[in-house]
Amino acid sequence: MAPRFRPVRQPFGERCLPVTIRPTEADLAIARAIARKTGPAPERLARALTWGADEKVLLALTAVGWLASRGSGEPMRRAADHAVLVAAAASLLPHGMKRLFDQTRPDRKTVVGHLHGVSFSGNREDAFPSGHALHMGAMASAAGALPAGPRRVVRTLAVGLSLTRVAVLAHWASDVVAGFAVGMALERFLRCWTGFPVKPAQDAVHVDPDPQNHAVATPLSKNGSEAG
């Protein structure tokens, strides 16, 4: 649905910020279904799992990883630098966006949900976008540098942790989808500054001209001498 602008009086006149965003029909249907079918035990579990995508936890983990990487090789140090920058940017961006957009959290629009164990999350009007999902989108994007097996594990974990925000009615489903997409775009954008991932060096070659003035590439051994 189209956003509705809610003007806010400012010292020098009126400004049409923040923008009030209404949930979609699909958002409402999903939230109603969760409110009716959830229970105290599932809510406690989802509330515990959602800490895995919390910005404070992720900032602490990336800081520890950055310190531990200082004695490692260039690829590991570059990856740690990238992780710290992405975690910091992914923590700041949602706070800025929440100042531009207002959307009431679904846990403020249900009574049945609270009877079934749903609790309140954050500020009332800070539903859009999901900061947790934004972090997870960035993590899923960065996982593209991993081998196929670990990449699937990380991306599955990122999607699962993002969905806990819908399960606890902290966000509408569209908030999570938007946050995840923004996080992926943010991580790709920051690669321009960090140079992540470091590409493996290509095997060096030694070029000798042959008698017919054609270049001949001779692979070098590891100690720099010509192989063969």
Short mmCIF file of C-alpha atoms in Angstrom, two decimals:
data_model
loop_
_atom_site.label_atom_id
_atom_site.label_comp_id
_atom_site.label_asym_id
_atom_site.label_seq_id
_atom_site.Cartn_x
_atom_site.Cartn_y
_atom_site.Cartn_z
CA MET A 1 0.00 0.00 0.00
CA ALA A 2 1.08 3.54 -0.65
CA PRO A 3 2.72 5.30 2.30
CA ARG A 4 0.75 8.02 4.07
CA PHE A 5 2.67 11.16 4.98
CA ARG A 6 2.26 12.38 8.53
CA PRO A 7 3.45 16.00 8.78
CA VAL A 8 5.50 16.99 11.80
CA ARG A 9 5.61 20.62 12.91
CA GLN A 10 9.14 22.05 12.82
CA PRO A 11 10.41 25.47 14.01
CA PHE A 12 10.53 26.80 10.45
CA GLY A 13 7.30 25.36 9.16
CA GLU A 14 5.87 22.00 8.28
CA ARG A 15 7.80 19.06 6.91
CA CYS A 16 6.37 15.78 5.63
CA LEU A 17 8.63 13.56 7.70
CA PRO A 18 8.60 10.94 8.93
CA VAL A 19 6.68 8.88 6.38
CA THR A 20 4.05 6.59 7.86
CA ILE A 21 4.07 3.14 6.26
CA ARG A 22 1.05 0.89 6.53
CA PRO A 23 1.34 -2.92 6.58
CA THR A 24 0.17 -4.83 3.53
CA GLU A 25 -2.75 -7.23 3.55
CA ALA A 26 -0.29 -10.11 3.54
CA ASP A 27 1.48 -8.60 6.56
CA LEU A 28 -1.79 -8.39 8.46
CA ALA A 29 -2.79 -11.95 7.58
CA ILE A 30 0.58 -13.36 8.71
CA ALA A 31 0.54 -11.40 11.96
CA ARG A 32 -3.03 -12.48 12.76
CA ALA A 33 -2.17 -16.13 12.13
CA ILE A 34 0.86 -15.95 14.42
CA ALA A 35 -1.10 -14.17 17.15
CA ARG A 36 -3.81 -16.87 17.10
CA LYS A 37 -1.54 -19.92 16.89
CA THR A 38 1.54 -19.03 18.93
CA GLY A 39 2.07 -19.85 22.59
CA PRO A 40 4.35 -18.92 25.50
CA ALA A 41 6.92 -21.67 24.76
CA PRO A 42 7.37 -20.84 21.04
CA GLU A 43 7.56 -17.16 21.87
CA ARG A 44 10.25 -17.70 24.50
CA LEU A 45 12.25 -19.79 22.05
CA ALA A 46 11.93 -17.25 19.24
CA ARG A 47 12.78 -14.42 21.64
CA ALA A 48 15.97 -16.27 22.68
CA LEU A 49 16.97 -17.07 19.09
CA THR A 50 16.45 -13.52 17.92
CA TRP A 51 19.42 -12.44 20.06
CA GLY A 52 21.61 -14.14 17.48
CA ALA A 53 20.85 -11.27 15.10
CA ASP A 54 21.04 -8.46 17.68
CA GLU A 55 23.37 -5.61 16.75
CA LYS A 56 25.10 -5.53 20.14
CA VAL A 57 25.94 -9.22 19.98
CA LEU A 58 27.16 -8.97 16.38
CA LEU A 59 29.27 -5.89 17.07
CA ALA A 60 30.92 -7.64 20.00
CA LEU A 61 31.61 -10.78 17.96
CA THR A 62 33.08 -8.88 15.02
CA ALA A 63 35.27 -6.83 17.37
CA VAL A 64 36.64 -10.00 18.95
CA GLY A 65 37.18 -11.51 15.52
CA TRP A 66 38.98 -8.39 14.33
CA LEU A 67 41.40 -8.49 17.26
CA ALA A 68 42.04 -12.19 16.76
CA SER A 69 42.75 -11.68 13.05
CA ARG A 70 45.62 -9.21 13.54
CA GLY A 71 48.18 -12.01 13.61
CA SER A 72 46.74 -13.78 10.57
CA GLY A 73 47.40 -13.48 6.86
CA GLU A 74 46.11 -10.79 4.52
CA PRO A 75 42.88 -12.58 3.47
CA MET A 76 41.80 -13.08 7.09
CA ARG A 77 42.67 -9.51 8.09
CA ARG A 78 40.79 -8.14 5.09
CA ALA A 79 37.75 -10.26 5.94
CA ALA A 80 37.82 -9.06 9.56
CA ASP A 81 38.12 -5.42 8.47
CA HIS A 82 35.15 -5.93 6.18
CA ALA A 83 33.09 -7.60 8.91
CA VAL A 84 33.68 -4.74 11.37
CA LEU A 85 32.78 -2.08 8.81
CA VAL A 86 29.65 -3.92 7.70
CA ALA A 87 28.52 -4.56 11.29
CA ALA A 88 28.99 -0.89 12.19
CA ALA A 89 27.18 0.37 9.08
CA ALA A 90 24.38 -2.18 9.50
CA SER A 91 23.91 -0.97 13.08
CA LEU A 92 23.74 2.72 12.17
CA LEU A 93 21.64 2.53 9.00
CA PRO A 94 18.41 1.19 10.55
CA HIS A 95 18.42 3.90 13.22
CA GLY A 96 18.66 6.54 10.51
CA MET A 97 15.91 4.92 8.46
CA LYS A 98 13.61 4.67 11.48
CA ARG A 99 13.84 8.45 11.81
CA LEU A 100 12.55 8.77 8.25
CA PHE A 101 9.83 6.14 8.44
CA ASP A 102 7.13 5.41 11.02
CA GLN A 103 5.35 2.10 11.21
CA THR A 104 3.57 0.65 14.23
CA ARG A 105 4.90 -2.71 15.34
CA PRO A 106 2.46 -5.63 15.04
CA ASP A 107 2.83 -6.44 18.75
CA ARG A 108 1.10 -3.08 19.45
CA LYS A 109 -1.92 -4.06 17.36
CA THR A 110 -2.86 -7.38 18.97
CA VAL A 111 -4.58 -8.44 22.16
CA VAL A 112 -4.88 -12.12 21.31
CA GLY A 113 -1.12 -12.32 20.72
CA HIS A 114 -0.33 -11.06 24.21
CA LEU A 115 -2.71 -13.61 25.69
CA HIS A 116 -0.64 -16.26 23.87
CA GLY A 117 2.75 -15.09 25.10
CA VAL A 118 3.75 -12.26 22.74
CA SER A 119 5.69 -9.48 24.47
CA PHE A 120 6.51 -5.92 23.44
CA SER A 121 9.59 -5.08 21.35
CA GLY A 122 11.38 -1.75 21.05
CA ASN A 123 9.72 1.57 20.29
CA ARG A 124 6.14 1.50 19.08
CA GLU A 125 6.73 3.18 15.70
CA ASP A 126 10.06 1.52 14.82
CA ALA A 127 8.81 -1.46 12.81
CA PHE A 128 10.37 -0.43 9.48
CA PRO A 129 12.89 -1.69 8.61
CA SER A 130 14.02 -4.67 10.65
CA GLY A 131 17.53 -3.96 11.89
CA HIS A 132 18.03 -7.63 12.78
CA ALA A 133 17.13 -8.67 9.24
CA LEU A 134 19.41 -5.99 7.83
CA HIS A 135 22.35 -7.53 9.70
CA MET A 136 21.38 -10.98 8.51
CA GLY A 137 21.07 -9.84 4.89
CA ALA A 138 24.60 -8.45 5.08
CA MET A 139 25.84 -11.71 6.57
CA ALA A 140 24.11 -13.77 3.88
CA SER A 141 25.65 -11.61 1.18
CA ALA A 142 29.15 -11.87 2.66
CA ALA A 143 28.75 -15.65 2.80
CA GLY A 144 29.01 -15.65 -0.97
CA ALA A 145 32.79 -15.74 -0.50
CA LEU A 146 32.56 -19.10 1.32
CA PRO A 147 32.56 -22.60 -0.20
CA ALA A 148 29.17 -24.05 -1.11
CA GLY A 149 28.60 -26.02 2.12
CA PRO A 150 29.35 -23.29 4.67
CA ARG A 151 27.62 -20.74 2.43
CA ARG A 152 24.34 -22.67 2.57
CA VAL A 153 24.61 -23.06 6.35
CA VAL A 154 25.23 -19.35 6.94
CA ARG A 155 22.45 -18.26 4.61
CA THR A 156 19.98 -20.70 6.14
CA LEU A 157 20.89 -19.40 9.59
CA ALA A 158 20.51 -15.78 8.42
CA VAL A 159 17.03 -16.41 7.02
CA GLY A 160 15.96 -18.35 10.10
CA LEU A 161 17.10 -15.67 12.54
CA SER A 162 15.40 -13.00 10.45
CA LEU A 163 12.10 -14.86 10.59
CA THR A 164 12.19 -14.88 14.39
CA ARG A 165 11.41 -11.15 14.19
CA VAL A 166 8.13 -12.02 12.49
CA ALA A 167 7.44 -14.82 14.97
CA VAL A 168 7.70 -12.48 17.99
CA LEU A 169 5.58 -9.86 16.16
CA ALA A 170 8.36 -7.29 16.44
CA HIS A 171 8.09 -6.64 12.69
CA TRP A 172 5.75 -7.18 9.80
CA ALA A 173 6.94 -9.69 7.21
CA SER A 174 7.58 -6.90 4.68
CA ASP A 175 9.85 -5.13 7.19
CA VAL A 176 12.01 -8.23 7.41
CA VAL A 177 12.15 -8.68 3.64
CA ALA A 178 13.07 -5.02 3.16
CA GLY A 179 15.71 -5.10 5.88
CA PHE A 180 17.26 -8.28 4.48
CA ALA A 181 17.46 -6.77 0.98
CA VAL A 182 18.98 -3.52 2.26
CA GLY A 183 21.58 -5.49 4.22
CA MET A 184 22.61 -7.44 1.14
CA ALA A 185 22.96 -4.25 -0.88
CA LEU A 186 24.92 -2.56 1.91
CA GLU A 187 27.44 -5.40 2.15
CA ARG A 188 28.03 -5.39 -1.60
CA PHE A 189 28.44 -1.61 -1.60
CA LEU A 190 31.04 -1.67 1.18
CA ARG A 191 33.19 -4.13 -0.75
CA CYS A 192 34.32 -1.14 -2.81
CA TRP A 193 36.18 0.18 0.26
CA THR A 194 37.38 -3.02 1.91
CA GLY A 195 38.46 -5.03 -1.11
CA PHE A 196 36.69 -8.10 0.24
CA PRO A 197 37.05 -10.89 -0.70
CA VAL A 198 40.76 -11.17 -1.46
CA LYS A 199 41.20 -13.11 -4.69
CA PRO A 200 43.80 -15.89 -4.64
CA ALA A 201 47.04 -14.98 -6.37
CA GLN A 202 47.55 -16.46 -9.79
CA ASP A 203 50.54 -18.70 -10.49
CA ALA A 204 53.46 -16.61 -11.68
CA VAL A 205 54.93 -17.24 -15.12
CA HIS A 206 58.28 -16.43 -16.63
CA VAL A 207 58.17 -15.31 -20.25
CA ASP A 208 61.09 -16.22 -22.56
CA PRO A 209 61.21 -15.16 -26.20
CA ASP A 210 61.78 -18.03 -28.61
CA PRO A 211 63.99 -17.72 -31.68
CA GLN A 212 60.96 -16.80 -33.80
CA ASN A 213 60.21 -13.80 -31.50
CA HIS A 214 57.15 -15.50 -30.03
CA ALA A 215 56.62 -15.25 -26.25
CA VAL A 216 56.79 -18.57 -24.45
CA ALA A 217 55.35 -18.76 -20.91
CA THR A 218 57.33 -20.99 -18.56
CA PRO A 219 55.73 -21.77 -15.17
CA LEU A 220 57.90 -21.00 -12.18
CA SER A 221 58.45 -23.35 -9.29
CA LYS A 222 57.74 -22.19 -5.74
CA ASN A 223 61.36 -21.11 -5.16
CA GLY A 224 61.31 -18.92 -8.25
CA SER A 225 63.35 -21.20 -10.56
CA GLU A 226 61.97 -22.44 -13.81
CA ALA A 227 60.09 -25.70 -13.54
CA GLY A 228 61.32 -28.63 -15.63
#
